[in-house]
PDB file of C-alpha atoms in Angstrom:
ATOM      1  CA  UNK X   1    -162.124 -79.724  44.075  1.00 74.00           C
ATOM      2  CA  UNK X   2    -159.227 -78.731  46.541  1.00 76.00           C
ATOM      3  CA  UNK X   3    -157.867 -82.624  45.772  1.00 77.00           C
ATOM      4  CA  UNK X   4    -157.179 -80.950  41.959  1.00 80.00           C
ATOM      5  CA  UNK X   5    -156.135 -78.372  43.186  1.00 83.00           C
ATOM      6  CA  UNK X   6    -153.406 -79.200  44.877  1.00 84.00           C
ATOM      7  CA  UNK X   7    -152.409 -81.711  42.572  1.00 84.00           C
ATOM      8  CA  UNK X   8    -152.176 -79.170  39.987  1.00 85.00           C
ATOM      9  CA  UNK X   9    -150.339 -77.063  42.544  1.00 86.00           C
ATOM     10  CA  UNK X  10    -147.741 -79.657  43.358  1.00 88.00           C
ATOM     11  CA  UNK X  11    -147.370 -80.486  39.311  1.00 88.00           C
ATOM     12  CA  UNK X  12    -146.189 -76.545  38.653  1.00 90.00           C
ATOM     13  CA  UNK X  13    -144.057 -77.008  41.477  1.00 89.00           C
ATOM     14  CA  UNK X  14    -142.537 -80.012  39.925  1.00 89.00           C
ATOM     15  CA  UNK X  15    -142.336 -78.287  36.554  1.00 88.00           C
ATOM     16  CA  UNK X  16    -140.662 -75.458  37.797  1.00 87.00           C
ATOM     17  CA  UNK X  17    -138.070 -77.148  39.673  1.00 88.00           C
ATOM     18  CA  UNK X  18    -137.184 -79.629  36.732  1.00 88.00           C
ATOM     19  CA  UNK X  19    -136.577 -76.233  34.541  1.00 87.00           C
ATOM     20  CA  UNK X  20    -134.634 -74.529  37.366  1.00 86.00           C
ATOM     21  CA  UNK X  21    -132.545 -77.898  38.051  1.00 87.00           C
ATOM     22  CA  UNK X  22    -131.725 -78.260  34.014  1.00 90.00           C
ATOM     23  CA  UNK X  23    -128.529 -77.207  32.608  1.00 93.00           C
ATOM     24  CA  UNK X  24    -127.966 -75.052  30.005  1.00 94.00           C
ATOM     25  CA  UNK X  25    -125.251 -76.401  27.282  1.00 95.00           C
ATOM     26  CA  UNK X  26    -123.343 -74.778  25.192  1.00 93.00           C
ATOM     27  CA  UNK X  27    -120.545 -76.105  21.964  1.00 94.00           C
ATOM     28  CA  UNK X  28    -118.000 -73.456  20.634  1.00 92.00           C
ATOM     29  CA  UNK X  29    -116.482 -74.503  17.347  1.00 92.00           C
ATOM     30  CA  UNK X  30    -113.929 -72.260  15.617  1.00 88.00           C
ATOM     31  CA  UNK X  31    -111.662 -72.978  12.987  1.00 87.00           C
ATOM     32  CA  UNK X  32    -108.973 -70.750  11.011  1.00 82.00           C
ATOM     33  CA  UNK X  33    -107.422 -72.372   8.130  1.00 78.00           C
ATOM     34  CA  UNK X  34    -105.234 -69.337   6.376  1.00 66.00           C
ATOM     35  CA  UNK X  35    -107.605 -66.828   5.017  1.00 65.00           C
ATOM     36  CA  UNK X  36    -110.918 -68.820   6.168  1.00 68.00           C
ATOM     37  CA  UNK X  37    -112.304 -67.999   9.359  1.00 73.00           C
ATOM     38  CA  UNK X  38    -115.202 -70.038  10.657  1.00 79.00           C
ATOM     39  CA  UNK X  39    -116.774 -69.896  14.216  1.00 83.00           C
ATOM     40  CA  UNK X  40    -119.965 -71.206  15.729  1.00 87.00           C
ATOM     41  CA  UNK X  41    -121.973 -71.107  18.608  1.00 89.00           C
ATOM     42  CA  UNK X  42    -124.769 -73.535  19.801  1.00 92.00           C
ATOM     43  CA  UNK X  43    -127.098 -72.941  22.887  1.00 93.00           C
ATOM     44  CA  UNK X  44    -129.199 -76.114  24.400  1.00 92.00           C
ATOM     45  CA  UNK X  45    -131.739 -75.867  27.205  1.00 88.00           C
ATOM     46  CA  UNK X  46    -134.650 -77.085  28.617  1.00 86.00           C
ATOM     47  CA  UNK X  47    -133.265 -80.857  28.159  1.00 85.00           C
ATOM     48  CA  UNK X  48    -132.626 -79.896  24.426  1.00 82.00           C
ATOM     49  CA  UNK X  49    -136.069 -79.238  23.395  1.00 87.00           C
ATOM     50  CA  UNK X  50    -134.665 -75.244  22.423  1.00 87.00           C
ATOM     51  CA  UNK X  51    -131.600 -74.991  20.592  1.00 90.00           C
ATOM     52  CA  UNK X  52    -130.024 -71.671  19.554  1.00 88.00           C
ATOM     53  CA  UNK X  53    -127.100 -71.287  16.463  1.00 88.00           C
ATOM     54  CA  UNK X  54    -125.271 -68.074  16.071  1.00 82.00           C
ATOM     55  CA  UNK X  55    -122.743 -67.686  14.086  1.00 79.00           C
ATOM     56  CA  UNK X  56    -119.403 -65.600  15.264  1.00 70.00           C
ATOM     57  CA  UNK X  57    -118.182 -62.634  12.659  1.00 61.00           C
ATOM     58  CA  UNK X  58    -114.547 -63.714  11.334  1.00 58.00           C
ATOM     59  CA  UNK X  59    -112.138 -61.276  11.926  1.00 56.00           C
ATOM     60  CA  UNK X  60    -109.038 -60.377   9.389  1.00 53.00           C
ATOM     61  CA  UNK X  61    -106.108 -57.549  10.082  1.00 50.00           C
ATOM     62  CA  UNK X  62    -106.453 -55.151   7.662  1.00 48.00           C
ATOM     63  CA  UNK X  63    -104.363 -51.990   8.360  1.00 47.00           C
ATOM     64  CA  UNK X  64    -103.559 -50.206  11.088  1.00 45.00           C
ATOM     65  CA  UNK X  65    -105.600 -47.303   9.719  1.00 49.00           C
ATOM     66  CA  UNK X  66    -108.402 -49.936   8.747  1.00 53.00           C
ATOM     67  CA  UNK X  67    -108.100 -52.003  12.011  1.00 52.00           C
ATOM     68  CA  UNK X  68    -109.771 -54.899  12.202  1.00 55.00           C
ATOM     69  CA  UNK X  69    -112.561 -55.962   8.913  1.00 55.00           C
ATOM     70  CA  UNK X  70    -115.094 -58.737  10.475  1.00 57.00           C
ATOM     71  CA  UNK X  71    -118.057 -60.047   8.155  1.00 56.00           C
ATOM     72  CA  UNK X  72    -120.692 -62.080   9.020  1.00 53.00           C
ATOM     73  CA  UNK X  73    -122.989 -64.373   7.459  1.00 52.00           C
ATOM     74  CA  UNK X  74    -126.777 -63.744   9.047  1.00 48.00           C
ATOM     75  CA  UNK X  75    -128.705 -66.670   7.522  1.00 49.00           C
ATOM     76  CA  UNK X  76    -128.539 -68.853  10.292  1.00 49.00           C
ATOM     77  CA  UNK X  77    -128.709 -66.217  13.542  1.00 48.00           C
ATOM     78  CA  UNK X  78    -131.209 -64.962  15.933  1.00 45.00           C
ATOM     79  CA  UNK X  79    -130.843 -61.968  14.951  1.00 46.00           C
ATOM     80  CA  UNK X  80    -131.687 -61.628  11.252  1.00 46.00           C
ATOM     81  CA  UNK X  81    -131.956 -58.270   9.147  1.00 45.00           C
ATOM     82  CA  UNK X  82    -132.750 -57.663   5.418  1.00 45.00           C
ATOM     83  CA  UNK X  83    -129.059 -57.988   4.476  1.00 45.00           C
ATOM     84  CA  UNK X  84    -127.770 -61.386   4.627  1.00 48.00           C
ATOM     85  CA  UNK X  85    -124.085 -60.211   5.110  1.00 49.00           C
ATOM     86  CA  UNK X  86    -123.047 -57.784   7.834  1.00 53.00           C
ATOM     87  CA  UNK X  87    -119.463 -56.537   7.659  1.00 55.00           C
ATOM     88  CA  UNK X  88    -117.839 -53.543   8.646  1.00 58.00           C
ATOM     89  CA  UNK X  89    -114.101 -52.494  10.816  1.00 62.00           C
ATOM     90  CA  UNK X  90    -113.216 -52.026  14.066  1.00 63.00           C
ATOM     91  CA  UNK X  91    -111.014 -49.471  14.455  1.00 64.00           C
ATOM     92  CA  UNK X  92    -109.138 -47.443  17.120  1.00 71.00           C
ATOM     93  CA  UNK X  93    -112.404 -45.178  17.956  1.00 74.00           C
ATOM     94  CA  UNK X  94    -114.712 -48.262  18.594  1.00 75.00           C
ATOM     95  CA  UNK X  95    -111.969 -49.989  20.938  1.00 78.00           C
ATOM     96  CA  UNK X  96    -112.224 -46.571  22.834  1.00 82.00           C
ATOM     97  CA  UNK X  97    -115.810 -46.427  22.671  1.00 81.00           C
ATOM     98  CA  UNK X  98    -115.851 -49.743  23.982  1.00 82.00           C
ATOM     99  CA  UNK X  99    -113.673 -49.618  27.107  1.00 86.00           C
ATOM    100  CA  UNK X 100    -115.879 -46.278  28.211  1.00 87.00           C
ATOM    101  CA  UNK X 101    -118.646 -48.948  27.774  1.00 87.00           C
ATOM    102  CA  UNK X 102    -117.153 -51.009  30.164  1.00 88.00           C
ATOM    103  CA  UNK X 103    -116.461 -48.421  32.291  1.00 89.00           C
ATOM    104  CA  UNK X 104    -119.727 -47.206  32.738  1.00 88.00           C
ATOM    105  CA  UNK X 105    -120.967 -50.648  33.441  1.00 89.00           C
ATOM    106  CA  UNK X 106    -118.422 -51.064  36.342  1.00 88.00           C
ATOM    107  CA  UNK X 107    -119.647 -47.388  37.455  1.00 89.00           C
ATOM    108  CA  UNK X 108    -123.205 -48.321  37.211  1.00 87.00           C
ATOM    109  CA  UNK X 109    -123.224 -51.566  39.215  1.00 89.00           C
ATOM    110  CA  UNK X 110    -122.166 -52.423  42.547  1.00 90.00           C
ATOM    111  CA  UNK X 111    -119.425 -54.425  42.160  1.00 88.00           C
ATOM    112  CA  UNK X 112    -119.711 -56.091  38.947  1.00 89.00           C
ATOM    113  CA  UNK X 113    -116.501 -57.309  38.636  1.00 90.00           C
ATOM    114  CA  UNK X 114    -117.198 -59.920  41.741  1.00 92.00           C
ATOM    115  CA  UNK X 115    -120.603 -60.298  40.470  1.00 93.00           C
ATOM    116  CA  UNK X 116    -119.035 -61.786  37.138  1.00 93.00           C
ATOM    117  CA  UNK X 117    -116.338 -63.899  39.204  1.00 93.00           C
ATOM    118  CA  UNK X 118    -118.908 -65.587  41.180  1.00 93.00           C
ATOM    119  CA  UNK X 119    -121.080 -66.261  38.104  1.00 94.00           C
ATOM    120  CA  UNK X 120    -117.965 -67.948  35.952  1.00 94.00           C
ATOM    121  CA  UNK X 121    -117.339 -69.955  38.970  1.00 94.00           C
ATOM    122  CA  UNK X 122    -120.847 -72.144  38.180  1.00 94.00           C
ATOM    123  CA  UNK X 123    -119.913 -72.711  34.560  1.00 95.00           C
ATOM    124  CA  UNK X 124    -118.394 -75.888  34.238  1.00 96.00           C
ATOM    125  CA  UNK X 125    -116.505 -77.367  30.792  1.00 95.00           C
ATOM    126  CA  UNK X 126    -116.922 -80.650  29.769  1.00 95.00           C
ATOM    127  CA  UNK X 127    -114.454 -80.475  26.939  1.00 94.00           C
ATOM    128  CA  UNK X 128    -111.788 -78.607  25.621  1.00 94.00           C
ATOM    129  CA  UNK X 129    -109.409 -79.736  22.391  1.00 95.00           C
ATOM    130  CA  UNK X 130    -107.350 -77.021  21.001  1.00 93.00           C
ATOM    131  CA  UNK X 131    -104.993 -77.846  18.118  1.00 94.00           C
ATOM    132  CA  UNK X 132    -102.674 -75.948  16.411  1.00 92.00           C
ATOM    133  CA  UNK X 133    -100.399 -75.897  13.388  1.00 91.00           C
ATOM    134  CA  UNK X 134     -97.698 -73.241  11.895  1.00 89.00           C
ATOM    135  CA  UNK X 135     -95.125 -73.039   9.551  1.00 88.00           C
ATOM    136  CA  UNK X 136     -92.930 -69.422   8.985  1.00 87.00           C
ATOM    137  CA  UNK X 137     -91.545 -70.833   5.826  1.00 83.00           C
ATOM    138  CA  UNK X 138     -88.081 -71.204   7.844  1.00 84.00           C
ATOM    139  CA  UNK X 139     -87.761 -74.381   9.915  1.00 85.00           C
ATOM    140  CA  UNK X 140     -85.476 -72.561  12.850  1.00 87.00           C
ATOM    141  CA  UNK X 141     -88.704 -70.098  12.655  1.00 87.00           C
ATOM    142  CA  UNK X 142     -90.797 -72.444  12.806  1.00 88.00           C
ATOM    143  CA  UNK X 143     -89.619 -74.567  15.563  1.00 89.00           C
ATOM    144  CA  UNK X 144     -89.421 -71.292  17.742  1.00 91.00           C
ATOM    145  CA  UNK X 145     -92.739 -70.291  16.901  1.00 90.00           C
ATOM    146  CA  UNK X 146     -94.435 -73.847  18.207  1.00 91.00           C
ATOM    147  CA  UNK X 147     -92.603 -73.464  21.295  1.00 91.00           C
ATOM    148  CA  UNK X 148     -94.230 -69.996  21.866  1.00 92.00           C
ATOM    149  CA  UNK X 149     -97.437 -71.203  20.962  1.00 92.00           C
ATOM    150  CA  UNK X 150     -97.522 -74.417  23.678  1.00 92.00           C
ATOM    151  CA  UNK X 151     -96.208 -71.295  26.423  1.00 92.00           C
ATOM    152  CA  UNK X 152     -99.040 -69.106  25.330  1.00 92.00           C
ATOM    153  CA  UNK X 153    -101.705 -72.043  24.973  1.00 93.00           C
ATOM    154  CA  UNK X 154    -101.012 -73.333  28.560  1.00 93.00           C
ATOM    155  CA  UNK X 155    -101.088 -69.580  30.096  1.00 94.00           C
ATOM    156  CA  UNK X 156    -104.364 -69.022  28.880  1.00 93.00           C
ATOM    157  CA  UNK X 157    -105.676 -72.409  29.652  1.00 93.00           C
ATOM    158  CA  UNK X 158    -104.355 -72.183  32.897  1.00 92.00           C
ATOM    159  CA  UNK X 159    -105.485 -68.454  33.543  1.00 92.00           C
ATOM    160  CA  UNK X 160    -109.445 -69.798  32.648  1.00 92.00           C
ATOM    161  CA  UNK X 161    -109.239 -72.395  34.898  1.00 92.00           C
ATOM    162  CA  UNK X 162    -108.913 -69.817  37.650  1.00 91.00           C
ATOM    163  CA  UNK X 163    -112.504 -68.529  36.567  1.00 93.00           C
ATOM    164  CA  UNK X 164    -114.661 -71.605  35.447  1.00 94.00           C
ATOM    165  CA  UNK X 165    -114.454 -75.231  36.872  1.00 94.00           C
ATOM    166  CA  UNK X 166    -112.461 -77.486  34.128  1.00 93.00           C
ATOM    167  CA  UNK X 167    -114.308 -81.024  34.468  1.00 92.00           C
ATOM    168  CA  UNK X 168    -111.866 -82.482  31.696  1.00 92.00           C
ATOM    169  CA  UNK X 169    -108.350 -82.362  30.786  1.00 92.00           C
ATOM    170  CA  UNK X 170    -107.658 -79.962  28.019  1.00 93.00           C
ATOM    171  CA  UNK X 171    -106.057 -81.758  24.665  1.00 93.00           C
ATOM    172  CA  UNK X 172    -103.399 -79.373  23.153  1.00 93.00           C
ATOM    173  CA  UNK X 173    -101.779 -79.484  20.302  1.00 93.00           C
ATOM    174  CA  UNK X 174     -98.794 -77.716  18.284  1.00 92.00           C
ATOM    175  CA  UNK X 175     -97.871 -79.541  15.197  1.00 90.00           C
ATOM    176  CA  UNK X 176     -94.991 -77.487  12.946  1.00 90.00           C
ATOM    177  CA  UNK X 177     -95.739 -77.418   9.199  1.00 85.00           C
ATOM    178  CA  UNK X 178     -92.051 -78.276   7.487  1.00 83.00           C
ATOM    179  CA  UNK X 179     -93.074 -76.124   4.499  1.00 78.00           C
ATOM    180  CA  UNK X 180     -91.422 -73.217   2.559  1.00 80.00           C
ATOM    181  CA  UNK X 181     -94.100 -70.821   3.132  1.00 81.00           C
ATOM    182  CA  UNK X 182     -96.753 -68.600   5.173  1.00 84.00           C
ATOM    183  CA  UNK X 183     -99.126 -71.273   6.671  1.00 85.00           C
ATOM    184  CA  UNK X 184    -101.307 -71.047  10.032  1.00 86.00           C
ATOM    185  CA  UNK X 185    -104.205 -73.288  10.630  1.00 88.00           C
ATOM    186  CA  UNK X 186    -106.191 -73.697  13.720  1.00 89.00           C
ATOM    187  CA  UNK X 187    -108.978 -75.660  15.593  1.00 92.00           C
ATOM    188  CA  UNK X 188    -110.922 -74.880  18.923  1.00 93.00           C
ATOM    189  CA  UNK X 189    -113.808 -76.966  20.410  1.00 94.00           C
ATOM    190  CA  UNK X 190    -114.855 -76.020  23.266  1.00 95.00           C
ATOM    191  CA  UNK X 191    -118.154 -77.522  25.699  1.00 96.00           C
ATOM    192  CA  UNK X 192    -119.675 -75.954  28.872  1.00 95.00           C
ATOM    193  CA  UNK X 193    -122.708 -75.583  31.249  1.00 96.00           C
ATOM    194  CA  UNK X 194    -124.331 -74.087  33.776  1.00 94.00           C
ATOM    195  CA  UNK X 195    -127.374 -74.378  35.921  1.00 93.00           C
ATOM    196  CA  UNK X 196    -130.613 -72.415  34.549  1.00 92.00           C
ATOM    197  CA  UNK X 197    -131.464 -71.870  38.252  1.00 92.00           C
ATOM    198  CA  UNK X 198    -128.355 -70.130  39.534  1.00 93.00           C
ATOM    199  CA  UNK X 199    -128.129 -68.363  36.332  1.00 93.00           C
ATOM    200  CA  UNK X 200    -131.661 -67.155  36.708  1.00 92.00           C
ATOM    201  CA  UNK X 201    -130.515 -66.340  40.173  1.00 94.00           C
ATOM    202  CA  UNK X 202    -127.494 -64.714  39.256  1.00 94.00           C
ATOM    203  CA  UNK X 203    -129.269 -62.311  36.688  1.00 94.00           C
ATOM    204  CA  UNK X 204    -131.632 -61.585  39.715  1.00 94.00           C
ATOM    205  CA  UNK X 205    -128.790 -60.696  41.651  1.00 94.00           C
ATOM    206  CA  UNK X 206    -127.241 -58.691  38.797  1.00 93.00           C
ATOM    207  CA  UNK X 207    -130.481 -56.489  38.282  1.00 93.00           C
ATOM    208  CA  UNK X 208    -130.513 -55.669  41.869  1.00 92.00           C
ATOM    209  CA  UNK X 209    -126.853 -54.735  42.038  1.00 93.00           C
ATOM    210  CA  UNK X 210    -127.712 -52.325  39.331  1.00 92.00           C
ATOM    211  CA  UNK X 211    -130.952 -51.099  40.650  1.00 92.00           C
ATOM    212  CA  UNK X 212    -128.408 -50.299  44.195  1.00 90.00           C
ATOM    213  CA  UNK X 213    -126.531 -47.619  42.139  1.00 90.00           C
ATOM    214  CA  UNK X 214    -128.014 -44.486  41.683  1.00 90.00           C
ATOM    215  CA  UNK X 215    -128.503 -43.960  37.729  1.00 88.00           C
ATOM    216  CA  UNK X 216    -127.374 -47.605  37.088  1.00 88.00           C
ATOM    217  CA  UNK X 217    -130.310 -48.551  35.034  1.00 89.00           C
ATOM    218  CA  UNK X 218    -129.994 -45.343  33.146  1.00 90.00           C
ATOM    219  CA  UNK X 219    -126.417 -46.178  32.586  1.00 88.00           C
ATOM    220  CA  UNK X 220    -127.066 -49.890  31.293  1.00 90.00           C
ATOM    221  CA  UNK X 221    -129.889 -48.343  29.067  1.00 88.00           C
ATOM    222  CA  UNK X 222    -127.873 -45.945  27.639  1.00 86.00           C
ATOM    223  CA  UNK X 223    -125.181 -48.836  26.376  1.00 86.00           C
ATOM    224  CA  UNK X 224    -127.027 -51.644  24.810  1.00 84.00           C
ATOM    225  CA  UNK X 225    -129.504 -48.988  23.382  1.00 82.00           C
ATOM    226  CA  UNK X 226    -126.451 -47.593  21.384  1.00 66.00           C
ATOM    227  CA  UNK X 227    -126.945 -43.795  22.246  1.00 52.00           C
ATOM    228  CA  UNK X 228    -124.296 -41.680  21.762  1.00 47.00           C
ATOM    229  CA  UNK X 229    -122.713 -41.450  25.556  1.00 44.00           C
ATOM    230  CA  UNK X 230    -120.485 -38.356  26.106  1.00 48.00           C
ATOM    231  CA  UNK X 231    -116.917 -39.048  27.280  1.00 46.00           C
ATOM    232  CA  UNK X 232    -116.159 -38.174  30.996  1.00 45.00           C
ATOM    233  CA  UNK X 233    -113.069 -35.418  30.797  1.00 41.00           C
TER     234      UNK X 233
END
């Protein structure tokens, strides 16, 4: 009897370190090609035997009063409601609302800020090809805008490197359209992991920095519950 036993014992252990030593994978695909706005995201873990879609709202610039319209297409998220189609703005008051947000997350955990540091330091990407073409209907335009583009590509490549570990060399691309009008098209892919064990252990670690901070719970509660939160003067 205690032969099974501890066979059984030493399988769970097995089990559990095979899940805790798997990776979790990730593909970001977005694509903008004028007015069409497409972006994807795919979750894989457990050595692909659960996969998770969700597709990312597309954003357009409506006014400055409007802000920003998004509208996305449910069918194929987690998170499905009656409606099919979600849409809606974000304007100036929900950009406020969500910096106090953030600010009462950074109030209600001890340091969060280096908490989040240390956990993009673990992810790792495998891939990353980001191309790229304009036109400004005006070829001097035009060549001026590509060169900004390659400056502000390679910043912000460069500035995420500083956060995650790059395992590849990033392909960029800027290719000028030579056309007589309006035209911007572009294309992101983008791979990554990270382990399921230090994630587990870095939400472990997360929950207790909260937990350190008197009324940090109640603070984290109060955002992702969408109450109403009353703006410090």
């Amino acid at each position: 009897m205690w032969k099974w036993i501890g066979i059984a014992v030493i399988v769970i252990i097995l089990l559990v370190l095979a899940i805790l030593l798997s990776r979790i994978r990730w593909k970001l695909d977005i694509a903008k090609h004028d007015n069409d706005d497409r972006a994807h995201l795919e979750i894989r873990f457990l050595y692909g035997l659960i996969k998770i879609n969700y597709d990312i709202p597309a954003i357009l610039i409506a006014s400055l009063q409007k802000g920003l319209l998004y509208r996305l297409d449910r069918d194929k998220n987690i998170h499905k409601t009656d409606a099919s189609v979600d849409s809606g703005n974000i304007n100036a008051d929900k950009i406020k609302q969500f910096i106090h947000d953030v600010r009462v997350l950074l109030k209600g955990t001890k340091a969060l800020h280096r908490w989040l540091r240390h956990t993009l330091a673990h992810v790792m990407i495998s891939k990353m090809e980001w191309s790229t073409n304009i036109s400004l209907a005006d070829a001097a335009y035009t060549a001026t805008s590509t060169g900004v583009l390659w400056g502000l590509k390679t910043t912000l490549i460069g500035y995420a490197s500083s956060f995650v570990r790059m395992n590849c060399t990033p392909k960029l691309f800027v290719v000028p359209y030579w056309a007589d009008r309006l035209r911007f098209t572009t294309t992101l892919t983008c791979e990554g992991n990270i382990s399921l064990g230090y994630l587990s252990f870095s939400m472990l670690t997360l929950a207790y920095r909260i937990w350190r901070v008197p009324g940090g719970p109640e603070a984290w509660r109060r955002v992702f519950s969408k109450k109403p939160i009353q703006h410090e003067g």
